[in-house]
PDB file of C-alpha atoms in Angstrom:
ATOM      1  CA  MET A   1     -90.392  82.772  -0.273  1.00  0.00           C
ATOM      2  CA  ALA A   2     -91.402  80.700   2.769  1.00  0.00           C
ATOM      3  CA  SER A   3     -91.099  76.979   2.734  1.00  0.00           C
ATOM      4  CA  SER A   4     -94.952  76.618   2.751  1.00  0.00           C
ATOM      5  CA  GLU A   5     -95.105  78.686  -0.505  1.00  0.00           C
ATOM      6  CA  LEU A   6     -92.826  76.463  -2.473  1.00  0.00           C
ATOM      7  CA  ARG A   7     -94.578  75.080  -5.617  1.00  0.00           C
ATOM      8  CA  VAL A   8     -93.048  71.653  -5.000  1.00  0.00           C
ATOM      9  CA  SER A   9     -92.993  69.788  -1.601  1.00  0.00           C
ATOM     10  CA  ILE A  10     -91.262  66.815  -0.338  1.00  0.00           C
ATOM     11  CA  ASP A  11     -94.498  64.954  -0.473  1.00  0.00           C
ATOM     12  CA  ASP A  12     -94.751  65.867  -4.249  1.00  0.00           C
ATOM     13  CA  VAL A  13     -91.411  64.277  -4.726  1.00  0.00           C
ATOM     14  CA  ARG A  14     -92.292  61.203  -2.806  1.00  0.00           C
ATOM     15  CA  ALA A  15     -95.546  60.783  -4.787  1.00  0.00           C
ATOM     16  CA  ALA A  16     -93.527  61.251  -8.058  1.00  0.00           C
ATOM     17  CA  HIS A  17     -91.256  58.448  -6.948  1.00  0.00           C
ATOM     18  CA  ALA A  18     -94.084  56.100  -6.273  1.00  0.00           C
ATOM     19  CA  ARG A  19     -95.546  56.855  -9.615  1.00  0.00           C
ATOM     20  CA  ILE A  20     -92.381  56.349 -11.724  1.00  0.00           C
ATOM     21  CA  ALA A  21     -90.449  53.707  -9.755  1.00  0.00           C
ATOM     22  CA  PRO A  22     -91.801  50.787 -11.731  1.00  0.00           C
ATOM     23  CA  HIS A  23     -90.502  52.309 -14.971  1.00  0.00           C
ATOM     24  CA  ILE A  24     -87.023  53.687 -14.054  1.00  0.00           C
ATOM     25  CA  HIS A  25     -83.650  52.329 -12.941  1.00  0.00           C
ATOM     26  CA  ARG A  26     -82.506  52.965  -9.431  1.00  0.00           C
ATOM     27  CA  THR A  27     -79.115  54.045 -10.586  1.00  0.00           C
ATOM     28  CA  ALA A  28     -75.896  52.945  -9.021  1.00  0.00           C
ATOM     29  CA  LEU A  29     -73.620  54.918  -6.571  1.00  0.00           C
ATOM     30  CA  LEU A  30     -70.076  54.731  -7.366  1.00  0.00           C
ATOM     31  CA  THR A  31     -66.860  56.181  -5.791  1.00  0.00           C
ATOM     32  CA  SER A  32     -63.223  56.809  -6.943  1.00  0.00           C
ATOM     33  CA  ARG A  33     -60.281  57.000  -4.585  1.00  0.00           C
ATOM     34  CA  THR A  34     -58.391  59.034  -7.269  1.00  0.00           C
ATOM     35  CA  ILE A  35     -61.195  61.580  -7.398  1.00  0.00           C
ATOM     36  CA  ASP A  36     -61.496  61.635  -3.576  1.00  0.00           C
ATOM     37  CA  GLU A  37     -57.771  62.521  -3.337  1.00  0.00           C
ATOM     38  CA  ARG A  38     -58.078  65.246  -5.952  1.00  0.00           C
ATOM     39  CA  VAL A  39     -61.193  66.766  -4.557  1.00  0.00           C
ATOM     40  CA  GLY A  40     -60.050  66.413  -0.929  1.00  0.00           C
ATOM     41  CA  ALA A  41     -63.303  64.809   0.250  1.00  0.00           C
ATOM     42  CA  ARG A  42     -65.277  61.571   0.027  1.00  0.00           C
ATOM     43  CA  VAL A  43     -67.348  61.870  -3.168  1.00  0.00           C
ATOM     44  CA  THR A  44     -70.205  59.577  -4.008  1.00  0.00           C
ATOM     45  CA  PHE A  45     -71.605  59.756  -7.602  1.00  0.00           C
ATOM     46  CA  LYS A  46     -75.151  58.904  -8.458  1.00  0.00           C
ATOM     47  CA  CYS A  47     -74.937  57.637 -12.122  1.00  0.00           C
ATOM     48  CA  GLU A  48     -77.963  59.021 -13.896  1.00  0.00           C
ATOM     49  CA  ASN A  49     -75.957  58.570 -17.050  1.00  0.00           C
ATOM     50  CA  LEU A  50     -77.082  54.971 -16.647  1.00  0.00           C
ATOM     51  CA  GLN A  51     -80.746  55.908 -16.421  1.00  0.00           C
ATOM     52  CA  ARG A  52     -83.139  54.938 -19.073  1.00  0.00           C
ATOM     53  CA  GLY A  53     -82.625  57.371 -21.997  1.00  0.00           C
ATOM     54  CA  GLY A  54     -79.129  58.065 -20.695  1.00  0.00           C
ATOM     55  CA  ALA A  55     -80.156  60.990 -18.283  1.00  0.00           C
ATOM     56  CA  PHE A  56     -82.043  62.048 -15.291  1.00  0.00           C
ATOM     57  CA  LYS A  57     -84.597  63.714 -17.579  1.00  0.00           C
ATOM     58  CA  MET A  58     -86.487  60.417 -17.661  1.00  0.00           C
ATOM     59  CA  ARG A  59     -87.709  61.045 -14.092  1.00  0.00           C
ATOM     60  CA  GLY A  60     -89.399  64.325 -14.659  1.00  0.00           C
ATOM     61  CA  ALA A  61     -90.878  63.608 -18.101  1.00  0.00           C
ATOM     62  CA  LEU A  62     -92.327  60.245 -16.921  1.00  0.00           C
ATOM     63  CA  ASN A  63     -93.837  61.865 -13.776  1.00  0.00           C
ATOM     64  CA  ALA A  64     -95.515  64.499 -16.012  1.00  0.00           C
ATOM     65  CA  VAL A  65     -96.775  62.115 -18.620  1.00  0.00           C
ATOM     66  CA  LEU A  66     -98.160  59.651 -16.013  1.00  0.00           C
ATOM     67  CA  SER A  67     -99.800  62.593 -14.190  1.00  0.00           C
ATOM     68  CA  LEU A  68    -101.949  63.501 -17.166  1.00  0.00           C
ATOM     69  CA  SER A  69    -105.593  62.706 -17.443  1.00  0.00           C
ATOM     70  CA  ASP A  70    -106.745  60.507 -20.252  1.00  0.00           C
ATOM     71  CA  ALA A  71    -108.347  63.568 -21.955  1.00  0.00           C
ATOM     72  CA  GLN A  72    -104.977  65.551 -21.633  1.00  0.00           C
ATOM     73  CA  ALA A  73    -103.086  62.696 -22.982  1.00  0.00           C
ATOM     74  CA  ALA A  74    -105.285  61.682 -25.872  1.00  0.00           C
ATOM     75  CA  ALA A  75    -103.578  63.856 -28.435  1.00  0.00           C
ATOM     76  CA  GLY A  76    -100.069  63.098 -27.376  1.00  0.00           C
ATOM     77  CA  VAL A  77     -97.398  65.361 -25.823  1.00  0.00           C
ATOM     78  CA  ALA A  78     -94.929  67.923 -27.218  1.00  0.00           C
ATOM     79  CA  THR A  79     -91.922  69.883 -26.145  1.00  0.00           C
ATOM     80  CA  HIS A  80     -88.788  71.612 -27.265  1.00  0.00           C
ATOM     81  CA  SER A  81     -85.424  70.032 -26.373  1.00  0.00           C
ATOM     82  CA  SER A  82     -81.807  69.978 -27.339  1.00  0.00           C
ATOM     83  CA  GLY A  83     -81.879  66.335 -26.737  1.00  0.00           C
ATOM     84  CA  ASN A  84     -82.170  64.691 -23.262  1.00  0.00           C
ATOM     85  CA  HIS A  85     -85.627  65.913 -22.418  1.00  0.00           C
ATOM     86  CA  GLY A  86     -86.828  65.105 -25.829  1.00  0.00           C
ATOM     87  CA  ALA A  87     -85.643  61.551 -25.619  1.00  0.00           C
ATOM     88  CA  ALA A  88     -87.104  61.153 -22.172  1.00  0.00           C
ATOM     89  CA  LEU A  89     -90.497  62.460 -23.240  1.00  0.00           C
ATOM     90  CA  ALA A  90     -90.499  60.047 -26.198  1.00  0.00           C
ATOM     91  CA  ILE A  91     -89.864  57.140 -23.841  1.00  0.00           C
ATOM     92  CA  ALA A  92     -92.458  58.271 -21.470  1.00  0.00           C
ATOM     93  CA  ALA A  93     -95.038  58.712 -24.261  1.00  0.00           C
ATOM     94  CA  GLY A  94     -94.219  55.203 -25.354  1.00  0.00           C
ATOM     95  CA  ILE A  95     -94.954  53.862 -21.854  1.00  0.00           C
ATOM     96  CA  ARG A  96     -98.208  55.734 -21.846  1.00  0.00           C
ATOM     97  CA  GLY A  97     -98.948  54.607 -25.427  1.00  0.00           C
ATOM     98  CA  ILE A  98     -99.345  58.062 -26.877  1.00  0.00           C
ATOM     99  CA  ALA A  99     -97.573  60.267 -29.528  1.00  0.00           C
ATOM    100  CA  ALA A 100     -94.696  62.569 -28.811  1.00  0.00           C
ATOM    101  CA  TYR A 101     -93.672  65.629 -30.952  1.00  0.00           C
ATOM    102  CA  ILE A 102     -90.221  67.109 -30.180  1.00  0.00           C
ATOM    103  CA  VAL A 103     -89.035  70.454 -31.514  1.00  0.00           C
ATOM    104  CA  VAL A 104     -85.278  70.180 -31.905  1.00  0.00           C
ATOM    105  CA  PRO A 105     -82.827  73.003 -32.644  1.00  0.00           C
ATOM    106  CA  ASP A 106     -80.783  72.466 -35.714  1.00  0.00           C
ATOM    107  CA  ASN A 107     -77.507  72.503 -33.831  1.00  0.00           C
ATOM    108  CA  ALA A 108     -78.487  69.665 -31.465  1.00  0.00           C
ATOM    109  CA  PRO A 109     -75.914  66.993 -30.881  1.00  0.00           C
ATOM    110  CA  ARG A 110     -76.345  64.141 -33.421  1.00  0.00           C
ATOM    111  CA  VAL A 111     -76.378  61.375 -30.819  1.00  0.00           C
ATOM    112  CA  LYS A 112     -79.259  63.156 -28.916  1.00  0.00           C
ATOM    113  CA  ARG A 113     -81.356  63.653 -32.073  1.00  0.00           C
ATOM    114  CA  ALA A 114     -80.775  60.086 -32.996  1.00  0.00           C
ATOM    115  CA  ALA A 115     -82.021  58.879 -29.707  1.00  0.00           C
ATOM    116  CA  ILE A 116     -85.240  60.978 -29.933  1.00  0.00           C
ATOM    117  CA  GLU A 117     -85.991  59.380 -33.317  1.00  0.00           C
ATOM    118  CA  GLY A 118     -85.032  55.964 -32.057  1.00  0.00           C
ATOM    119  CA  TYR A 119     -87.575  56.137 -29.218  1.00  0.00           C
ATOM    120  CA  GLY A 120     -90.396  56.753 -31.806  1.00  0.00           C
ATOM    121  CA  ALA A 121     -91.017  60.594 -31.538  1.00  0.00           C
ATOM    122  CA  THR A 122     -91.698  62.921 -34.393  1.00  0.00           C
ATOM    123  CA  ILE A 123     -88.908  65.551 -34.741  1.00  0.00           C
ATOM    124  CA  ILE A 124     -89.717  69.114 -35.935  1.00  0.00           C
ATOM    125  CA  GLU A 125     -86.508  71.035 -36.512  1.00  0.00           C
ATOM    126  CA  CYS A 126     -86.079  74.702 -35.672  1.00  0.00           C
ATOM    127  CA  ALA A 127     -83.458  77.519 -35.597  1.00  0.00           C
ATOM    128  CA  ALA A 128     -81.114  77.382 -32.497  1.00  0.00           C
ATOM    129  CA  ASN A 129     -82.657  80.166 -30.377  1.00  0.00           C
ATOM    130  CA  VAL A 130     -85.353  80.396 -27.769  1.00  0.00           C
ATOM    131  CA  ALA A 131     -87.728  82.364 -29.972  1.00  0.00           C
ATOM    132  CA  ALA A 132     -87.635  79.786 -32.737  1.00  0.00           C
ATOM    133  CA  ARG A 133     -88.109  77.052 -30.326  1.00  0.00           C
ATOM    134  CA  GLU A 134     -91.251  78.681 -28.704  1.00  0.00           C
ATOM    135  CA  ALA A 135     -92.766  79.669 -32.009  1.00  0.00           C
ATOM    136  CA  THR A 136     -92.248  76.173 -33.672  1.00  0.00           C
ATOM    137  CA  LEU A 137     -93.622  74.511 -30.514  1.00  0.00           C
ATOM    138  CA  ALA A 138     -96.708  76.770 -30.516  1.00  0.00           C
ATOM    139  CA  ASP A 139     -97.344  75.741 -34.164  1.00  0.00           C
ATOM    140  CA  VAL A 140     -97.042  72.037 -33.278  1.00  0.00           C
ATOM    141  CA  VAL A 141     -99.405  72.239 -30.331  1.00  0.00           C
ATOM    142  CA  ALA A 142    -102.002  74.216 -32.408  1.00  0.00           C
ATOM    143  CA  ARG A 143    -101.829  71.641 -35.266  1.00  0.00           C
ATOM    144  CA  THR A 144    -101.866  68.470 -33.208  1.00  0.00           C
ATOM    145  CA  GLY A 145    -103.559  69.356 -29.925  1.00  0.00           C
ATOM    146  CA  ALA A 146    -100.604  67.676 -28.040  1.00  0.00           C
ATOM    147  CA  HIS A 147    -100.139  68.632 -24.349  1.00  0.00           C
ATOM    148  CA  PHE A 148     -96.933  70.738 -23.789  1.00  0.00           C
ATOM    149  CA  VAL A 149     -94.643  69.265 -21.178  1.00  0.00           C
ATOM    150  CA  PRO A 150     -91.871  71.882 -20.375  1.00  0.00           C
ATOM    151  CA  PRO A 151     -88.220  70.714 -20.061  1.00  0.00           C
ATOM    152  CA  TYR A 152     -87.870  72.182 -16.593  1.00  0.00           C
ATOM    153  CA  ASP A 153     -90.104  75.044 -15.504  1.00  0.00           C
ATOM    154  CA  ASP A 154     -92.903  72.812 -14.374  1.00  0.00           C
ATOM    155  CA  ALA A 155     -93.816  71.520 -10.858  1.00  0.00           C
ATOM    156  CA  ARG A 156     -94.302  67.932 -12.227  1.00  0.00           C
ATOM    157  CA  ILE A 157     -90.840  67.983 -13.854  1.00  0.00           C
ATOM    158  CA  VAL A 158     -89.188  69.398 -10.658  1.00  0.00           C
ATOM    159  CA  ALA A 159     -90.809  66.763  -8.400  1.00  0.00           C
ATOM    160  CA  GLY A 160     -89.755  63.936 -10.795  1.00  0.00           C
ATOM    161  CA  ALA A 161     -86.221  65.204 -11.006  1.00  0.00           C
ATOM    162  CA  GLY A 162     -86.035  65.419  -7.164  1.00  0.00           C
ATOM    163  CA  THR A 163     -86.488  61.743  -6.960  1.00  0.00           C
ATOM    164  CA  ALA A 164     -82.793  61.330  -7.952  1.00  0.00           C
ATOM    165  CA  ALA A 165     -81.773  63.218  -4.617  1.00  0.00           C
ATOM    166  CA  LEU A 166     -84.425  61.177  -2.722  1.00  0.00           C
ATOM    167  CA  GLU A 167     -82.744  57.955  -3.730  1.00  0.00           C
ATOM    168  CA  LEU A 168     -79.242  59.307  -3.272  1.00  0.00           C
ATOM    169  CA  LEU A 169     -79.935  60.280   0.343  1.00  0.00           C
ATOM    170  CA  GLU A 170     -81.733  57.034   1.061  1.00  0.00           C
ATOM    171  CA  ASP A 171     -78.562  55.031  -0.198  1.00  0.00           C
ATOM    172  CA  ALA A 172     -76.022  57.485   1.270  1.00  0.00           C
ATOM    173  CA  PRO A 173     -77.568  59.037   4.239  1.00  0.00           C
ATOM    174  CA  ASP A 174     -74.491  60.676   5.670  1.00  0.00           C
ATOM    175  CA  LEU A 175     -73.875  63.190   2.950  1.00  0.00           C
ATOM    176  CA  GLU A 176     -73.263  66.815   3.848  1.00  0.00           C
ATOM    177  CA  GLN A 177     -73.590  68.272   0.413  1.00  0.00           C
ATOM    178  CA  ILE A 178     -75.210  67.484  -2.947  1.00  0.00           C
ATOM    179  CA  TRP A 179     -73.624  68.948  -6.083  1.00  0.00           C
ATOM    180  CA  VAL A 180     -75.705  69.018  -9.221  1.00  0.00           C
ATOM    181  CA  PRO A 181     -75.480  70.797 -12.606  1.00  0.00           C
ATOM    182  CA  VAL A 182     -77.887  73.750 -13.272  1.00  0.00           C
ATOM    183  CA  GLY A 183     -79.189  74.972 -16.690  1.00  0.00           C
ATOM    184  CA  GLY A 184     -82.927  75.469 -16.655  1.00  0.00           C
ATOM    185  CA  GLY A 185     -82.910  74.376 -13.020  1.00  0.00           C
ATOM    186  CA  GLY A 186     -85.200  71.302 -12.944  1.00  0.00           C
ATOM    187  CA  LEU A 187     -82.755  68.868 -11.499  1.00  0.00           C
ATOM    188  CA  ALA A 188     -81.245  71.448  -9.125  1.00  0.00           C
ATOM    189  CA  SER A 189     -84.594  72.749  -7.792  1.00  0.00           C
ATOM    190  CA  GLY A 190     -85.899  69.214  -7.296  1.00  0.00           C
ATOM    191  CA  CYS A 191     -82.872  68.179  -5.434  1.00  0.00           C
ATOM    192  CA  ALA A 192     -83.032  71.420  -3.370  1.00  0.00           C
ATOM    193  CA  VAL A 193     -86.473  70.410  -2.077  1.00  0.00           C
ATOM    194  CA  VAL A 194     -85.272  67.067  -0.993  1.00  0.00           C
ATOM    195  CA  ALA A 195     -82.072  68.198   0.493  1.00  0.00           C
ATOM    196  CA  ARG A 196     -83.622  71.140   2.376  1.00  0.00           C
ATOM    197  CA  HIS A 197     -85.992  68.576   4.026  1.00  0.00           C
ATOM    198  CA  ALA A 198     -83.012  66.315   4.961  1.00  0.00           C
ATOM    199  CA  GLY A 199     -80.846  69.299   6.220  1.00  0.00           C
ATOM    200  CA  VAL A 200     -78.353  68.896   3.471  1.00  0.00           C
ATOM    201  CA  ALA A 201     -76.728  71.701   1.512  1.00  0.00           C
ATOM    202  CA  VAL A 202     -77.034  71.909  -2.289  1.00  0.00           C
ATOM    203  CA  VAL A 203     -74.364  73.477  -4.618  1.00  0.00           C
ATOM    204  CA  ALA A 204     -75.455  73.968  -8.277  1.00  0.00           C
ATOM    205  CA  ALA A 205     -72.524  73.777 -10.762  1.00  0.00           C
ATOM    206  CA  GLU A 206     -72.692  75.905 -13.917  1.00  0.00           C
ATOM    207  CA  PRO A 207     -70.302  76.614 -16.766  1.00  0.00           C
ATOM    208  CA  ALA A 208     -68.692  80.081 -16.484  1.00  0.00           C
ATOM    209  CA  GLY A 209     -69.679  80.626 -20.060  1.00  0.00           C
ATOM    210  CA  ALA A 210     -73.426  80.166 -19.316  1.00  0.00           C
ATOM    211  CA  ASP A 211     -73.648  81.687 -15.847  1.00  0.00           C
ATOM    212  CA  ASP A 212     -77.228  83.041 -15.682  1.00  0.00           C
ATOM    213  CA  ALA A 213     -78.131  81.007 -12.597  1.00  0.00           C
ATOM    214  CA  PHE A 214     -75.011  82.401 -10.821  1.00  0.00           C
ATOM    215  CA  ARG A 215     -75.990  85.840 -11.684  1.00  0.00           C
ATOM    216  CA  SER A 216     -79.651  85.313 -10.874  1.00  0.00           C
ATOM    217  CA  LEU A 217     -79.110  83.937  -7.468  1.00  0.00           C
ATOM    218  CA  ALA A 218     -76.441  86.571  -6.650  1.00  0.00           C
ATOM    219  CA  ASN A 219     -78.692  89.456  -7.667  1.00  0.00           C
ATOM    220  CA  GLY A 220     -82.076  88.077  -6.349  1.00  0.00           C
ATOM    221  CA  ALA A 221     -83.785  88.225  -9.749  1.00  0.00           C
ATOM    222  CA  ILE A 222     -83.733  86.175 -12.886  1.00  0.00           C
ATOM    223  CA  ALA A 223     -80.893  87.348 -15.149  1.00  0.00           C
ATOM    224  CA  PRO A 224     -80.942  86.787 -18.956  1.00  0.00           C
ATOM    225  CA  MET A 225     -78.976  84.106 -20.568  1.00  0.00           C
ATOM    226  CA  LEU A 226     -76.462  86.022 -22.690  1.00  0.00           C
ATOM    227  CA  ASN A 227     -75.097  84.127 -25.754  1.00  0.00           C
ATOM    228  CA  PRO A 228     -73.935  81.066 -23.818  1.00  0.00           C
ATOM    229  CA  GLN A 229     -70.590  79.665 -24.715  1.00  0.00           C
ATOM    230  CA  THR A 230     -69.988  76.229 -23.436  1.00  0.00           C
ATOM    231  CA  MET A 231     -69.550  72.632 -24.572  1.00  0.00           C
ATOM    232  CA  ALA A 232     -72.119  71.723 -22.003  1.00  0.00           C
ATOM    233  CA  ASP A 233     -75.038  71.856 -24.380  1.00  0.00           C
ATOM    234  CA  GLY A 234     -77.653  70.744 -21.801  1.00  0.00           C
ATOM    235  CA  LEU A 235     -76.829  73.834 -19.700  1.00  0.00           C
ATOM    236  CA  ARG A 236     -77.247  76.427 -22.321  1.00  0.00           C
ATOM    237  CA  THR A 237     -80.969  76.935 -21.343  1.00  0.00           C
ATOM    238  CA  PRO A 238     -82.223  79.925 -19.364  1.00  0.00           C
ATOM    239  CA  LEU A 239     -83.061  79.420 -15.739  1.00  0.00           C
ATOM    240  CA  GLY A 240     -86.800  78.783 -15.159  1.00  0.00           C
ATOM    241  CA  ARG A 241     -89.179  80.782 -12.935  1.00  0.00           C
ATOM    242  CA  ILE A 242     -90.316  78.038 -10.674  1.00  0.00           C
ATOM    243  CA  ASN A 243     -86.762  76.751 -10.477  1.00  0.00           C
ATOM    244  CA  PHE A 244     -85.322  80.085  -9.599  1.00  0.00           C
ATOM    245  CA  ASP A 245     -87.876  80.603  -6.882  1.00  0.00           C
ATOM    246  CA  ILE A 246     -87.095  77.228  -5.271  1.00  0.00           C
ATOM    247  CA  LEU A 247     -83.307  77.663  -5.517  1.00  0.00           C
ATOM    248  CA  ALA A 248     -83.535  81.112  -3.952  1.00  0.00           C
ATOM    249  CA  ALA A 249     -85.838  80.027  -1.149  1.00  0.00           C
ATOM    250  CA  CYS A 250     -83.646  76.946  -0.315  1.00  0.00           C
ATOM    251  CA  GLY A 251     -80.475  79.051  -0.283  1.00  0.00           C
ATOM    252  CA  VAL A 252     -78.757  77.100  -3.074  1.00  0.00           C
ATOM    253  CA  THR A 253     -75.280  78.526  -4.029  1.00  0.00           C
ATOM    254  CA  VAL A 254     -73.666  78.215  -7.471  1.00  0.00           C
ATOM    255  CA  SER A 255     -70.084  77.181  -8.232  1.00  0.00           C
ATOM    256  CA  LEU A 256     -68.671  77.925 -11.617  1.00  0.00           C
ATOM    257  CA  ALA A 257     -66.553  75.618 -13.835  1.00  0.00           C
ATOM    258  CA  SER A 258     -64.199  76.643 -16.653  1.00  0.00           C
ATOM    259  CA  GLU A 259     -64.422  74.946 -20.137  1.00  0.00           C
ATOM    260  CA  ALA A 260     -61.001  73.423 -19.628  1.00  0.00           C
ATOM    261  CA  GLY A 261     -62.139  72.083 -16.378  1.00  0.00           C
ATOM    262  CA  ILE A 262     -65.296  70.549 -17.806  1.00  0.00           C
ATOM    263  CA  LEU A 263     -63.400  68.906 -20.606  1.00  0.00           C
ATOM    264  CA  ALA A 264     -60.797  67.493 -17.941  1.00  0.00           C
ATOM    265  CA  ALA A 265     -63.588  66.215 -15.692  1.00  0.00           C
ATOM    266  CA  THR A 266     -65.229  64.406 -18.613  1.00  0.00           C
ATOM    267  CA  ARG A 267     -61.960  62.746 -19.436  1.00  0.00           C
ATOM    268  CA  LEU A 268     -61.407  61.902 -15.880  1.00  0.00           C
ATOM    269  CA  PHE A 269     -64.717  60.025 -15.783  1.00  0.00           C
ATOM    270  CA  PHE A 270     -63.743  58.042 -18.878  1.00  0.00           C
ATOM    271  CA  GLU A 271     -60.134  57.233 -17.561  1.00  0.00           C
ATOM    272  CA  ARG A 272     -60.565  56.714 -13.854  1.00  0.00           C
ATOM    273  CA  MET A 273     -64.247  55.564 -13.479  1.00  0.00           C
ATOM    274  CA  LYS A 274     -64.802  53.962 -16.980  1.00  0.00           C
ATOM    275  CA  LEU A 275     -68.038  56.029 -17.387  1.00  0.00           C
ATOM    276  CA  VAL A 276     -69.375  57.797 -20.388  1.00  0.00           C
ATOM    277  CA  VAL A 277     -70.486  61.193 -19.096  1.00  0.00           C
ATOM    278  CA  GLU A 278     -71.644  64.043 -21.304  1.00  0.00           C
ATOM    279  CA  PRO A 279     -70.015  67.443 -20.582  1.00  0.00           C
ATOM    280  CA  SER A 280     -73.150  68.795 -18.907  1.00  0.00           C
ATOM    281  CA  GLY A 281     -72.953  65.808 -16.495  1.00  0.00           C
ATOM    282  CA  ALA A 282     -69.224  66.514 -15.812  1.00  0.00           C
ATOM    283  CA  VAL A 283     -69.763  70.141 -14.727  1.00  0.00           C
ATOM    284  CA  PRO A 284     -70.321  69.397 -11.003  1.00  0.00           C
ATOM    285  CA  LEU A 285     -67.047  67.448 -10.817  1.00  0.00           C
ATOM    286  CA  ALA A 286     -65.281  70.200 -12.751  1.00  0.00           C
ATOM    287  CA  ALA A 287     -66.572  72.781 -10.339  1.00  0.00           C
ATOM    288  CA  LEU A 288     -65.541  70.713  -7.361  1.00  0.00           C
ATOM    289  CA  LEU A 289     -62.053  70.375  -8.589  1.00  0.00           C
ATOM    290  CA  GLU A 290     -61.692  74.044  -9.078  1.00  0.00           C
ATOM    291  CA  ALA A 291     -63.628  75.252  -6.025  1.00  0.00           C
ATOM    292  CA  PRO A 292     -61.751  76.414  -2.848  1.00  0.00           C
ATOM    293  CA  ALA A 293     -61.551  73.803  -0.048  1.00  0.00           C
ATOM    294  CA  ALA A 294     -63.681  76.029   2.197  1.00  0.00           C
ATOM    295  CA  LYS A 295     -66.637  75.500  -0.177  1.00  0.00           C
ATOM    296  CA  LYS A 296     -66.551  71.723  -0.026  1.00  0.00           C
ATOM    297  CA  GLY A 297     -67.991  69.418   2.468  1.00  0.00           C
ATOM    298  CA  ARG A 298     -66.296  66.275   3.771  1.00  0.00           C
ATOM    299  CA  ARG A 299     -68.887  63.897   2.335  1.00  0.00           C
ATOM    300  CA  ILE A 300     -70.244  64.991  -0.933  1.00  0.00           C
ATOM    301  CA  GLY A 301     -72.826  63.436  -3.342  1.00  0.00           C
ATOM    302  CA  VAL A 302     -72.626  64.387  -6.982  1.00  0.00           C
ATOM    303  CA  ILE A 303     -75.480  63.597  -9.462  1.00  0.00           C
ATOM    304  CA  ILE A 304     -74.061  62.799 -12.908  1.00  0.00           C
ATOM    305  CA  SER A 305     -76.958  64.083 -14.949  1.00  0.00           C
ATOM    306  CA  GLY A 306     -76.301  62.346 -18.299  1.00  0.00           C
ATOM    307  CA  GLY A 307     -74.226  60.187 -20.501  1.00  0.00           C
ATOM    308  CA  ASN A 308     -75.411  61.151 -23.980  1.00  0.00           C
ATOM    309  CA  ALA A 309     -72.009  62.322 -25.297  1.00  0.00           C
ATOM    310  CA  ASP A 310     -71.066  62.883 -28.834  1.00  0.00           C
ATOM    311  CA  LEU A 311     -68.087  60.504 -28.726  1.00  0.00           C
ATOM    312  CA  ASP A 312     -66.539  61.675 -32.059  1.00  0.00           C
ATOM    313  CA  ALA A 313     -66.623  65.387 -30.885  1.00  0.00           C
ATOM    314  CA  LEU A 314     -65.237  64.529 -27.417  1.00  0.00           C
ATOM    315  CA  LEU A 315     -62.366  62.307 -28.781  1.00  0.00           C
ATOM    316  CA  THR A 316     -61.342  65.086 -31.117  1.00  0.00           C
ATOM    317  CA  ALA A 317     -61.503  67.497 -28.247  1.00  0.00           C
ATOM    318  CA  PHE A 318     -59.433  65.204 -25.901  1.00  0.00           C
ATOM    319  CA  ASN A 319     -56.783  64.844 -28.595  1.00  0.00           C
ATOM    320  CA  ALA A 320     -56.574  68.589 -29.298  1.00  0.00           C
ATOM    321  CA  GLY A 321     -57.140  69.831 -25.816  1.00  0.00           C
ATOM    322  CA  ASP A 322     -59.969  71.841 -27.450  1.00  0.00           C
ATOM    323  CA  THR A 323     -62.866  72.854 -25.278  1.00  0.00           C
ATOM    324  CA  ARG A 324     -65.209  73.719 -28.116  1.00  0.00           C
ATOM    325  CA  CYS A 325     -66.932  70.319 -28.655  1.00  0.00           C
TER     326      CYS A 325
END
């Protein structure tokens, strides 16, 4: 796919940033000498765990909601989400003054469900599989007339997510690589659009137990998500169509992380940087620590995607060395 055929352009990302900037945090950049030594490079972290709603998802959800016409927004918005997108959409709906309906799988982390409810959305529970999510959402939309805002496979979401990389490269313009987590691909594809324009490489990090993006980009076609087994609950979603097209066109590579590595990286954030990072947000650091030196640049940016961790489950896992949290 040629650059001119991409569904999202750098101008779309810039327009999204202008639209959402009054309502989001321009999140901090932090570094750690210990992590630099362990990675073997200078690593700059963009802390989207400190974003409103505790995750980068605020960027895409708000861009989508603020892009709606009054007629589209009148009946509210709806989505399916294991947590972070649902919370972000609830906040965005509150800013716009409209209702939000969130279909949540019954195995969603307690802390994420509580956040969605706390931001004023209506929760509709469903079984923990894609078919149940989609069927329940279709029923909600039919009953309420709400406008569906997808969690990642949507140009507005991609453009909004890409604003994280836009800020990162404005604040740290000498980076050679950006490492981001990949699940559905909204953040990774948005960052790829920005990084390609800037001449910076993007590496998408993925759990080895949920490696559909790795298989998809290696084979040149979307591969199914096969029974994902990872503590990184935000990355258990299948890769989206728009997202795959952008990642493939931009030449993004995928680096895998083990479950033990993800748990260790999450703990490293706690102990060395005093940051609460959910396992999904720790996947890029885990992949960096496990990757061969030849795959790493000298100046690396890492986007910490979120901090909505279930602390009880994490502390139990830390104490037991158990990766199944």
